[in-house]
PDB file of C-alpha atoms in Angstrom:
ATOM      1  CA  UNK A  39       0.206   0.008  -0.057  1.00  0.00           C
ATOM      2  CA  UNK A  40       1.240   3.379  -0.252  1.00  0.00           C
ATOM      3  CA  UNK A  41      -0.074   6.714   0.364  1.00  0.00           C
ATOM      4  CA  UNK A  42       1.559  10.786   0.150  1.00  0.00           C
ATOM      5  CA  UNK A  43       2.157  12.067   2.890  1.00  0.00           C
ATOM      6  CA  UNK A  44       1.868  15.336   3.984  1.00  0.00           C
ATOM      7  CA  UNK A  45       4.922  17.368   5.354  1.00  0.00           C
ATOM      8  CA  UNK A  46       5.195  21.256   6.202  1.00  0.00           C
ATOM      9  CA  UNK A  47       7.894  23.151   5.664  1.00  0.00           C
ATOM     10  CA  UNK A  48       7.640  25.397   8.795  1.00  0.00           C
ATOM     11  CA  UNK A  49       8.174  22.183  10.922  1.00  0.00           C
ATOM     12  CA  UNK A  50      10.163  20.250   8.984  1.00  0.00           C
ATOM     13  CA  UNK A  51      12.752  23.386   9.102  1.00  0.00           C
ATOM     14  CA  UNK A  52      13.231  23.252  12.512  1.00  0.00           C
ATOM     15  CA  UNK A  53      15.510  20.279  12.827  1.00  0.00           C
ATOM     16  CA  UNK A  54      13.961  17.826  10.892  1.00  0.00           C
ATOM     17  CA  UNK A  55      16.328  15.045   9.097  1.00  0.00           C
ATOM     18  CA  UNK A  56      16.421  14.685   5.983  1.00  0.00           C
ATOM     19  CA  UNK A  57      15.353  11.846   3.557  1.00  0.00           C
ATOM     20  CA  UNK A  58      15.595  10.487  -0.219  1.00  0.00           C
ATOM     21  CA  UNK A  59      13.845   8.253  -2.555  1.00  0.00           C
ATOM     22  CA  UNK A  60      14.688   4.813  -1.375  1.00  0.00           C
ATOM     23  CA  UNK A  61      15.029   5.070   2.140  1.00  0.00           C
ATOM     24  CA  UNK A  62      13.824   3.266   4.907  1.00  0.00           C
ATOM     25  CA  UNK A  63      12.217   5.963   6.997  1.00  0.00           C
ATOM     26  CA  UNK A  64       9.886   5.046  10.874  1.00  0.00           C
ATOM     27  CA  UNK A  65       7.397   7.950  10.895  1.00  0.00           C
ATOM     28  CA  UNK A  66       4.404   9.329  13.102  1.00  0.00           C
ATOM     29  CA  UNK A  67       1.986   9.910  11.725  1.00  0.00           C
ATOM     30  CA  UNK A  68      -2.115  10.743  11.785  1.00  0.00           C
ATOM     31  CA  UNK A  69      -5.220  10.533   9.219  1.00  0.00           C
ATOM     32  CA  UNK A  70      -7.183  13.547   9.247  1.00  0.00           C
ATOM     33  CA  UNK A  71     -10.270  13.004   7.499  1.00  0.00           C
ATOM     34  CA  UNK A  72     -11.568  16.184   6.059  1.00  0.00           C
ATOM     35  CA  UNK A  73     -15.346  17.012   5.846  1.00  0.00           C
ATOM     36  CA  UNK A  74     -15.711  15.926   1.851  1.00  0.00           C
ATOM     37  CA  UNK A  75     -14.525  12.623   3.194  1.00  0.00           C
ATOM     38  CA  UNK A  76     -10.834  13.238   1.663  1.00  0.00           C
ATOM     39  CA  UNK A  77      -8.192  11.632   4.089  1.00  0.00           C
ATOM     40  CA  UNK A  78      -5.288  13.189   4.466  1.00  0.00           C
ATOM     41  CA  UNK A  79      -1.379  12.184   5.745  1.00  0.00           C
ATOM     42  CA  UNK A  80       0.559  13.682   7.668  1.00  0.00           C
ATOM     43  CA  UNK A  81       3.361  13.786   9.412  1.00  0.00           C
ATOM     44  CA  UNK A  82       3.380  14.025  13.085  1.00  0.00           C
ATOM     45  CA  UNK A  83       6.435  16.773  13.239  1.00  0.00           C
ATOM     46  CA  UNK A  84       7.596  17.963  16.916  1.00  0.00           C
ATOM     47  CA  UNK A  85       4.086  15.796  17.986  1.00  0.00           C
ATOM     48  CA  UNK A  86       1.619  18.820  16.988  1.00  0.00           C
ATOM     49  CA  UNK A  87      -1.206  16.742  16.389  1.00  0.00           C
ATOM     50  CA  UNK A  88      -0.694  14.209  19.333  1.00  0.00           C
ATOM     51  CA  UNK A  89      -0.344  17.182  21.743  1.00  0.00           C
ATOM     52  CA  UNK A  90      -3.994  17.738  19.952  1.00  0.00           C
ATOM     53  CA  UNK A  91      -6.060  14.378  20.820  1.00  0.00           C
ATOM     54  CA  UNK A  92      -5.592  13.110  17.243  1.00  0.00           C
ATOM     55  CA  UNK A  93      -4.109   9.725  17.298  1.00  0.00           C
ATOM     56  CA  UNK A  94      -0.948   8.969  15.694  1.00  0.00           C
ATOM     57  CA  UNK A  95       1.043   5.572  15.219  1.00  0.00           C
ATOM     58  CA  UNK A  96       4.421   5.238  14.305  1.00  0.00           C
ATOM     59  CA  UNK A  97       4.676   3.069  10.252  1.00  0.00           C
ATOM     60  CA  UNK A  98       7.601   1.336   8.463  1.00  0.00           C
ATOM     61  CA  UNK A  99       7.859   2.617   4.783  1.00  0.00           C
ATOM     62  CA  UNK A 100      10.215   2.919   1.960  1.00  0.00           C
ATOM     63  CA  UNK A 101      10.486   6.780   0.052  1.00  0.00           C
ATOM     64  CA  UNK A 102       9.445   6.276  -3.749  1.00  0.00           C
ATOM     65  CA  UNK A 103       8.639   9.320  -4.224  1.00  0.00           C
ATOM     66  CA  UNK A 104       8.830  13.395  -3.100  1.00  0.00           C
ATOM     67  CA  UNK A 105       7.626  16.890  -4.970  1.00  0.00           C
ATOM     68  CA  UNK A 106       8.292  19.943  -3.206  1.00  0.00           C
ATOM     69  CA  UNK A 107       5.137  22.663  -2.656  1.00  0.00           C
ATOM     70  CA  UNK A 108       4.716  25.983  -2.922  1.00  0.00           C
ATOM     71  CA  UNK A 109       1.612  28.309  -3.277  1.00  0.00           C
ATOM     72  CA  UNK A 110       1.529  31.991  -4.794  1.00  0.00           C
ATOM     73  CA  UNK A 111       0.878  34.129  -2.049  1.00  0.00           C
ATOM     74  CA  UNK A 112      -0.161  38.161  -1.277  1.00  0.00           C
ATOM     75  CA  UNK A 113      -0.814  40.070   1.411  1.00  0.00           C
ATOM     76  CA  UNK A 114      -3.575  39.841   3.676  1.00  0.00           C
ATOM     77  CA  UNK A 115      -5.913  42.400   3.711  1.00  0.00           C
ATOM     78  CA  UNK A 116      -5.859  44.138   6.550  1.00  0.00           C
ATOM     79  CA  UNK A 117      -2.500  43.529   8.168  1.00  0.00           C
ATOM     80  CA  UNK A 118      -0.143  43.519   4.459  1.00  0.00           C
ATOM     81  CA  UNK A 119       2.631  42.451   6.078  1.00  0.00           C
ATOM     82  CA  UNK A 120       0.971  38.676   6.150  1.00  0.00           C
ATOM     83  CA  UNK A 121       1.375  36.743   3.216  1.00  0.00           C
ATOM     84  CA  UNK A 122      -1.894  34.094   2.238  1.00  0.00           C
ATOM     85  CA  UNK A 123      -1.922  31.632  -0.605  1.00  0.00           C
ATOM     86  CA  UNK A 124      -3.886  33.609  -3.351  1.00  0.00           C
ATOM     87  CA  UNK A 125      -5.656  30.217  -4.637  1.00  0.00           C
ATOM     88  CA  UNK A 126      -4.225  29.902  -8.195  1.00  0.00           C
ATOM     89  CA  UNK A 127      -2.164  26.172  -8.025  1.00  0.00           C
ATOM     90  CA  UNK A 128       0.322  25.189  -6.394  1.00  0.00           C
ATOM     91  CA  UNK A 129       3.631  24.765  -7.911  1.00  0.00           C
ATOM     92  CA  UNK A 130       5.092  20.896  -7.559  1.00  0.00           C
ATOM     93  CA  UNK A 131       8.746  20.587  -8.209  1.00  0.00           C
ATOM     94  CA  UNK A 132      10.328  16.753  -8.271  1.00  0.00           C
ATOM     95  CA  UNK A 133      13.771  16.241  -5.916  1.00  0.00           C
ATOM     96  CA  UNK A 134      14.761  13.095  -5.627  1.00  0.00           C
ATOM     97  CA  UNK A 135      16.497  13.740  -1.582  1.00  0.00           C
ATOM     98  CA  UNK A 136      15.488  16.250   0.956  1.00  0.00           C
ATOM     99  CA  UNK A 137      17.370  18.271   3.080  1.00  0.00           C
ATOM    100  CA  UNK A 138      17.543  18.323   7.034  1.00  0.00           C
ATOM    101  CA  UNK A 139      15.629  21.678   7.655  1.00  0.00           C
ATOM    102  CA  UNK A 140      18.238  24.108   8.136  1.00  0.00           C
ATOM    103  CA  UNK A 141      17.266  26.946   5.963  1.00  0.00           C
ATOM    104  CA  UNK A 142      14.626  24.836   4.351  1.00  0.00           C
ATOM    105  CA  UNK A 143      12.119  27.397   1.984  1.00  0.00           C
ATOM    106  CA  UNK A 144       9.089  24.956   0.977  1.00  0.00           C
ATOM    107  CA  UNK A 145       5.420  25.294   1.819  1.00  0.00           C
ATOM    108  CA  UNK A 146       4.892  21.883   2.006  1.00  0.00           C
ATOM    109  CA  UNK A 147       6.187  18.826   1.147  1.00  0.00           C
ATOM    110  CA  UNK A 148       4.620  15.536  -0.612  1.00  0.00           C
ATOM    111  CA  UNK A 149       6.360  12.039   0.000  1.00  0.00           C
ATOM    112  CA  UNK A 150       4.732   9.297  -1.142  1.00  0.00           C
ATOM    113  CA  UNK A 151       5.372   6.031   1.289  1.00  0.00           C
ATOM    114  CA  UNK A 152       5.051   2.163   0.084  1.00  0.00           C
ATOM    115  CA  UNK A 153       4.227   1.272   3.921  1.00  0.00           C
ATOM    116  CA  UNK A 154       5.120  -2.191   5.311  1.00  0.00           C
ATOM    117  CA  UNK A 155       1.942  -3.265   7.153  1.00  0.00           C
ATOM    118  CA  UNK A 156      -1.305  -1.139   6.544  1.00  0.00           C
ATOM    119  CA  UNK A 157      -2.058  -2.120   9.498  1.00  0.00           C
ATOM    120  CA  UNK A 158       0.258  -0.063  11.293  1.00  0.00           C
ATOM    121  CA  UNK A 159      -1.857   3.127  10.187  1.00  0.00           C
ATOM    122  CA  UNK A 160      -3.355   4.855  13.474  1.00  0.00           C
ATOM    123  CA  UNK A 161      -7.078   5.416  13.283  1.00  0.00           C
ATOM    124  CA  UNK A 162      -8.775   8.310  11.310  1.00  0.00           C
ATOM    125  CA  UNK A 163      -9.893  11.714  12.967  1.00  0.00           C
ATOM    126  CA  UNK A 164     -13.149  13.329  11.475  1.00  0.00           C
ATOM    127  CA  UNK A 165     -12.050  16.813  11.334  1.00  0.00           C
ATOM    128  CA  UNK A 166     -15.383  17.258  14.059  1.00  0.00           C
ATOM    129  CA  UNK A 167     -15.644  19.600  16.673  1.00  0.00           C
ATOM    130  CA  UNK A 168     -17.701  17.629  18.708  1.00  0.00           C
ATOM    131  CA  UNK A 169     -14.163  15.665  19.118  1.00  0.00           C
ATOM    132  CA  UNK A 170     -12.125  18.189  20.195  1.00  0.00           C
ATOM    133  CA  UNK A 171     -10.044  17.651  16.827  1.00  0.00           C
ATOM    134  CA  UNK A 172      -7.393  20.670  14.673  1.00  0.00           C
ATOM    135  CA  UNK A 173     -10.498  21.645  12.534  1.00  0.00           C
ATOM    136  CA  UNK A 174     -11.946  22.779  16.036  1.00  0.00           C
ATOM    137  CA  UNK A 175     -11.296  26.647  15.819  1.00  0.00           C
ATOM    138  CA  UNK A 176     -11.454  26.443  11.506  1.00  0.00           C
ATOM    139  CA  UNK A 177     -14.780  25.711  11.293  1.00  0.00           C
ATOM    140  CA  UNK A 178     -15.749  28.671  14.156  1.00  0.00           C
ATOM    141  CA  UNK A 179     -13.749  30.972  12.928  1.00  0.00           C
ATOM    142  CA  UNK A 180     -15.419  30.100   9.191  1.00  0.00           C
ATOM    143  CA  UNK A 181     -19.251  30.859  10.365  1.00  0.00           C
ATOM    144  CA  UNK A 182     -18.710  34.009  12.646  1.00  0.00           C
ATOM    145  CA  UNK A 183     -16.893  35.293   8.993  1.00  0.00           C
ATOM    146  CA  UNK A 184     -20.050  34.366   6.776  1.00  0.00           C
ATOM    147  CA  UNK A 185     -22.296  36.157   9.698  1.00  0.00           C
ATOM    148  CA  UNK A 186     -20.141  38.895   9.634  1.00  0.00           C
ATOM    149  CA  UNK A 187     -19.726  39.531   6.184  1.00  0.00           C
ATOM    150  CA  UNK A 188     -23.954  40.247   6.464  1.00  0.00           C
ATOM    151  CA  UNK A 189     -23.687  42.749   9.290  1.00  0.00           C
ATOM    152  CA  UNK A 190     -24.343  45.996   9.277  1.00  0.00           C
ATOM    153  CA  UNK A 191     -20.477  46.883  11.558  1.00  0.00           C
ATOM    154  CA  UNK A 192     -19.413  44.522   7.962  1.00  0.00           C
ATOM    155  CA  UNK A 193     -21.226  46.941   5.554  1.00  0.00           C
ATOM    156  CA  UNK A 194     -19.876  50.147   7.868  1.00  0.00           C
ATOM    157  CA  UNK A 195     -16.589  48.578   7.021  1.00  0.00           C
ATOM    158  CA  UNK A 196     -16.714  48.972   3.414  1.00  0.00           C
ATOM    159  CA  UNK A 197     -18.991  52.255   2.731  1.00  0.00           C
ATOM    160  CA  UNK A 198     -15.619  53.224   5.314  1.00  0.00           C
ATOM    161  CA  UNK A 199     -12.692  52.076   2.811  1.00  0.00           C
ATOM    162  CA  UNK A 200     -14.634  53.306  -0.647  1.00  0.00           C
ATOM    163  CA  UNK A 201     -14.733  56.320   0.475  1.00  0.00           C
ATOM    164  CA  UNK A 202     -11.161  56.381   1.984  1.00  0.00           C
ATOM    165  CA  UNK A 203     -10.302  55.105  -1.483  1.00  0.00           C
ATOM    166  CA  UNK A 204     -12.121  58.239  -2.719  1.00  0.00           C
ATOM    167  CA  UNK A 205     -10.082  60.417  -0.757  1.00  0.00           C
ATOM    168  CA  UNK A 206      -6.977  58.813  -1.100  1.00  0.00           C
ATOM    169  CA  UNK A 207      -6.645  56.321  -3.735  1.00  0.00           C
ATOM    170  CA  UNK A 208      -3.884  59.617  -5.484  1.00  0.00           C
ATOM    171  CA  UNK A 209      -1.646  59.134  -2.056  1.00  0.00           C
ATOM    172  CA  UNK A 210      -1.685  55.588  -1.123  1.00  0.00           C
ATOM    173  CA  UNK A 211      -2.666  52.700  -2.498  1.00  0.00           C
ATOM    174  CA  UNK A 212      -6.021  51.364  -1.170  1.00  0.00           C
ATOM    175  CA  UNK A 213      -7.574  47.156  -0.698  1.00  0.00           C
ATOM    176  CA  UNK A 214     -10.802  45.951   1.078  1.00  0.00           C
ATOM    177  CA  UNK A 215     -12.784  43.173   0.949  1.00  0.00           C
ATOM    178  CA  UNK A 216     -16.358  41.839   1.807  1.00  0.00           C
ATOM    179  CA  UNK A 217     -15.610  41.934   5.441  1.00  0.00           C
ATOM    180  CA  UNK A 218     -14.755  45.773   4.854  1.00  0.00           C
ATOM    181  CA  UNK A 219     -10.863  44.682   6.409  1.00  0.00           C
ATOM    182  CA  UNK A 220      -8.413  47.105   4.290  1.00  0.00           C
ATOM    183  CA  UNK A 221      -4.970  47.866   3.181  1.00  0.00           C
ATOM    184  CA  UNK A 222      -4.143  51.903   2.936  1.00  0.00           C
ATOM    185  CA  UNK A 223       0.073  52.050   1.767  1.00  0.00           C
ATOM    186  CA  UNK A 224       0.646  55.949   1.281  1.00  0.00           C
ATOM    187  CA  UNK A 225       2.735  55.988  -1.654  1.00  0.00           C
ATOM    188  CA  UNK A 226       5.162  59.101   0.681  1.00  0.00           C
ATOM    189  CA  UNK A 227       8.408  57.501   2.160  1.00  0.00           C
ATOM    190  CA  UNK A 228       8.259  58.651   6.127  1.00  0.00           C
ATOM    191  CA  UNK A 229       4.777  58.168   6.043  1.00  0.00           C
ATOM    192  CA  UNK A 230       2.895  55.823   8.559  1.00  0.00           C
ATOM    193  CA  UNK A 231       0.301  53.074   6.917  1.00  0.00           C
ATOM    194  CA  UNK A 232      -2.829  52.537   8.498  1.00  0.00           C
ATOM    195  CA  UNK A 233      -4.755  48.745   8.272  1.00  0.00           C
ATOM    196  CA  UNK A 234      -7.255  47.222  10.314  1.00  0.00           C
ATOM    197  CA  UNK A 235      -8.841  43.188   9.894  1.00  0.00           C
ATOM    198  CA  UNK A 236     -10.563  41.159  11.998  1.00  0.00           C
ATOM    199  CA  UNK A 237     -10.041  38.770  14.892  1.00  0.00           C
ATOM    200  CA  UNK A 238     -12.633  36.207  14.652  1.00  0.00           C
ATOM    201  CA  UNK A 239     -10.437  33.894  16.956  1.00  0.00           C
ATOM    202  CA  UNK A 240     -12.543  35.506  19.894  1.00  0.00           C
ATOM    203  CA  UNK A 241     -16.023  36.404  21.246  1.00  0.00           C
ATOM    204  CA  UNK A 242     -16.642  39.214  20.169  1.00  0.00           C
ATOM    205  CA  UNK A 243     -15.336  39.903  17.144  1.00  0.00           C
ATOM    206  CA  UNK A 244     -12.809  42.554  17.345  1.00  0.00           C
ATOM    207  CA  UNK A 245     -11.968  44.742  15.091  1.00  0.00           C
ATOM    208  CA  UNK A 246      -7.567  45.309  14.859  1.00  0.00           C
ATOM    209  CA  UNK A 247      -6.821  49.011  14.172  1.00  0.00           C
ATOM    210  CA  UNK A 248      -3.211  48.910  12.479  1.00  0.00           C
ATOM    211  CA  UNK A 249      -1.157  51.511  12.185  1.00  0.00           C
ATOM    212  CA  UNK A 250       2.660  51.833  11.353  1.00  0.00           C
ATOM    213  CA  UNK A 251       2.878  48.679  12.881  1.00  0.00           C
ATOM    214  CA  UNK A 252       1.162  49.507  16.435  1.00  0.00           C
ATOM    215  CA  UNK A 253      -2.171  47.550  17.445  1.00  0.00           C
ATOM    216  CA  UNK A 254      -5.415  49.040  18.919  1.00  0.00           C
ATOM    217  CA  UNK A 255      -8.113  46.641  19.278  1.00  0.00           C
ATOM    218  CA  UNK A 256     -11.951  47.846  19.133  1.00  0.00           C
ATOM    219  CA  UNK A 257     -15.719  46.250  19.258  1.00  0.00           C
ATOM    220  CA  UNK A 258     -16.456  46.759  15.702  1.00  0.00           C
ATOM    221  CA  UNK A 259     -19.117  48.741  16.753  1.00  0.00           C
ATOM    222  CA  UNK A 260     -20.781  52.435  15.083  1.00  0.00           C
ATOM    223  CA  UNK A 261     -18.398  54.924  17.341  1.00  0.00           C
ATOM    224  CA  UNK A 262     -15.201  52.666  16.871  1.00  0.00           C
ATOM    225  CA  UNK A 263     -15.816  53.077  13.136  1.00  0.00           C
ATOM    226  CA  UNK A 264     -16.368  56.529  12.950  1.00  0.00           C
ATOM    227  CA  UNK A 265     -13.269  57.316  14.804  1.00  0.00           C
ATOM    228  CA  UNK A 266     -11.531  55.012  12.568  1.00  0.00           C
ATOM    229  CA  UNK A 267     -12.060  57.368  10.193  1.00  0.00           C
ATOM    230  CA  UNK A 268     -10.230  60.396  12.773  1.00  0.00           C
ATOM    231  CA  UNK A 269      -7.565  57.915  12.736  1.00  0.00           C
ATOM    232  CA  UNK A 270      -7.143  57.701   8.799  1.00  0.00           C
ATOM    233  CA  UNK A 271      -7.475  61.340   8.709  1.00  0.00           C
ATOM    234  CA  UNK A 272      -4.752  61.997  11.410  1.00  0.00           C
ATOM    235  CA  UNK A 273      -2.494  59.380  10.422  1.00  0.00           C
ATOM    236  CA  UNK A 274      -2.661  60.996   6.429  1.00  0.00           C
ATOM    237  CA  UNK A 275      -2.277  64.572   7.832  1.00  0.00           C
ATOM    238  CA  UNK A 276       1.100  63.449   9.638  1.00  0.00           C
ATOM    239  CA  UNK A 277      -0.285  63.995  13.197  1.00  0.00           C
ATOM    240  CA  UNK A 278       2.021  60.549  14.498  1.00  0.00           C
ATOM    241  CA  UNK A 279       4.358  60.618  16.678  1.00  0.00           C
ATOM    242  CA  UNK A 280       6.135  57.945  18.185  1.00  0.00           C
ATOM    243  CA  UNK A 281       8.349  58.031  21.270  1.00  0.00           C
ATOM    244  CA  UNK A 282      11.104  55.456  23.253  1.00  0.00           C
ATOM    245  CA  UNK A 283      11.538  56.204  27.313  1.00  0.00           C
ATOM    246  CA  UNK A 284      13.488  53.376  29.559  1.00  0.00           C
ATOM    247  CA  UNK A 285      12.226  52.550  32.690  1.00  0.00           C
ATOM    248  CA  UNK A 286      14.299  50.702  34.469  1.00  0.00           C
ATOM    249  CA  UNK A 287      15.013  47.202  32.319  1.00  0.00           C
ATOM    250  CA  UNK A 288      12.461  47.678  30.518  1.00  0.00           C
ATOM    251  CA  UNK A 289      12.033  50.422  27.029  1.00  0.00           C
ATOM    252  CA  UNK A 290       9.184  51.322  26.511  1.00  0.00           C
ATOM    253  CA  UNK A 291       8.154  52.866  23.195  1.00  0.00           C
ATOM    254  CA  UNK A 292       4.625  55.323  22.823  1.00  0.00           C
ATOM    255  CA  UNK A 293       2.865  55.783  20.083  1.00  0.00           C
ATOM    256  CA  UNK A 294       0.063  59.291  19.862  1.00  0.00           C
ATOM    257  CA  UNK A 295      -2.279  60.406  17.412  1.00  0.00           C
ATOM    258  CA  UNK A 296      -3.686  62.952  17.182  1.00  0.00           C
ATOM    259  CA  UNK A 297      -7.618  63.108  16.106  1.00  0.00           C
ATOM    260  CA  UNK A 298      -9.468  65.823  13.959  1.00  0.00           C
ATOM    261  CA  UNK A 299     -11.392  66.380  17.238  1.00  0.00           C
ATOM    262  CA  UNK A 300      -9.144  67.685  19.276  1.00  0.00           C
ATOM    263  CA  UNK A 301      -8.525  64.458  21.629  1.00  0.00           C
ATOM    264  CA  UNK A 302      -5.012  62.208  21.221  1.00  0.00           C
ATOM    265  CA  UNK A 303      -4.981  58.218  21.450  1.00  0.00           C
ATOM    266  CA  UNK A 304      -1.959  56.432  22.826  1.00  0.00           C
ATOM    267  CA  UNK A 305      -0.658  53.090  22.602  1.00  0.00           C
ATOM    268  CA  UNK A 306       2.489  51.971  24.992  1.00  0.00           C
ATOM    269  CA  UNK A 307       3.850  48.877  24.597  1.00  0.00           C
ATOM    270  CA  UNK A 308       7.520  47.652  26.570  1.00  0.00           C
ATOM    271  CA  UNK A 309      10.114  46.006  24.977  1.00  0.00           C
ATOM    272  CA  UNK A 310      12.009  44.112  27.940  1.00  0.00           C
ATOM    273  CA  UNK A 311      15.761  43.903  28.775  1.00  0.00           C
ATOM    274  CA  UNK A 312      18.343  41.888  29.061  1.00  0.00           C
ATOM    275  CA  UNK A 313      20.370  40.799  32.403  1.00  0.00           C
ATOM    276  CA  UNK A 314      23.865  42.119  32.106  1.00  0.00           C
ATOM    277  CA  UNK A 315      23.452  41.947  28.377  1.00  0.00           C
ATOM    278  CA  UNK A 316      24.871  44.660  27.095  1.00  0.00           C
ATOM    279  CA  UNK A 317      23.145  44.653  24.083  1.00  0.00           C
ATOM    280  CA  UNK A 318      20.586  42.155  22.044  1.00  0.00           C
ATOM    281  CA  UNK A 319      18.095  42.146  18.758  1.00  0.00           C
ATOM    282  CA  UNK A 320      14.246  42.495  18.689  1.00  0.00           C
ATOM    283  CA  UNK A 321      12.943  41.393  15.180  1.00  0.00           C
ATOM    284  CA  UNK A 322       9.441  41.822  14.091  1.00  0.00           C
ATOM    285  CA  UNK A 323       6.982  44.555  14.949  1.00  0.00           C
ATOM    286  CA  UNK A 324       8.889  45.659  17.816  1.00  0.00           C
ATOM    287  CA  UNK A 325      11.731  46.027  16.163  1.00  0.00           C
ATOM    288  CA  UNK A 326      10.572  48.400  12.994  1.00  0.00           C
ATOM    289  CA  UNK A 327       9.738  50.747  15.643  1.00  0.00           C
ATOM    290  CA  UNK A 328      13.447  50.768  17.406  1.00  0.00           C
ATOM    291  CA  UNK A 329      14.420  51.200  14.122  1.00  0.00           C
ATOM    292  CA  UNK A 330      12.020  54.190  13.778  1.00  0.00           C
ATOM    293  CA  UNK A 331      12.788  57.518  15.432  1.00  0.00           C
ATOM    294  CA  UNK A 332      10.221  60.744  16.285  1.00  0.00           C
ATOM    295  CA  UNK A 333       7.283  61.576  13.384  1.00  0.00           C
ATOM    296  CA  UNK A 334       5.885  60.680  10.168  1.00  0.00           C
ATOM    297  CA  UNK A 335       5.141  62.371   7.426  1.00  0.00           C
ATOM    298  CA  UNK A 336       1.920  63.301   5.525  1.00  0.00           C
ATOM    299  CA  UNK A 337       0.766  61.160   2.961  1.00  0.00           C
ATOM    300  CA  UNK A 338       0.357  64.462   0.691  1.00  0.00           C
TER     301      UNK A 338
END
């Protein structure tokens, strides 16, 4: 019996050993049945599936074929720093061997295994929320998205995105979707971008507004959406300041936004220092903020 096994590139890149066509292996795998009835086989790399309650088992087999799978990506709506698959057919590249997981740069590995004993296969895990399988969160989020797309808040967010596109489309690249999530990326150098997305992992749904990588979280109600419009106007006018100040072993990062009604929004985050170490590196959004200094330029 042959099976096609999925190995996620991000997990392989951590510390998985290399393998090649013709090699005999013993791998811990799981069988997952999708809602459409399709059964997929996945490697339980680092125990990620078994830790979620999915039954796994060690199987012996010989690798007969290997393909790299790479998807096409585009910036996520409301969070352009995150990339999501476009839906285009993935690129499939055959290979005879896979190196150990250092600096691995592929989305998926499909390895075809000739099983020595099909009886070693684990029980099938249905993707059913009542069974507490990994798909539970995804199913709940999908339902919340469908419900929100029909809500008044989604309509208000879509209308705001359309209005801002008319107002600032010549100064920034404006994108939005059916949920009302949007990205406004200014063309002016040194100007702050504005993006907002909806977080469906919590109840109720949260509206996450991101100003130059700094997050402000609200409920997606009428008052917050009206304030969001003022926030965009303030950022477009360059009324945004960011400063850093030391407090003991911590560095406090503070962003302030002067709204058109005269009020000021402030967001503070803390970067924790490391005792007895003269210097250390911080990457990601906090690292980007540390590299900035002072005011942002207007969009115009």
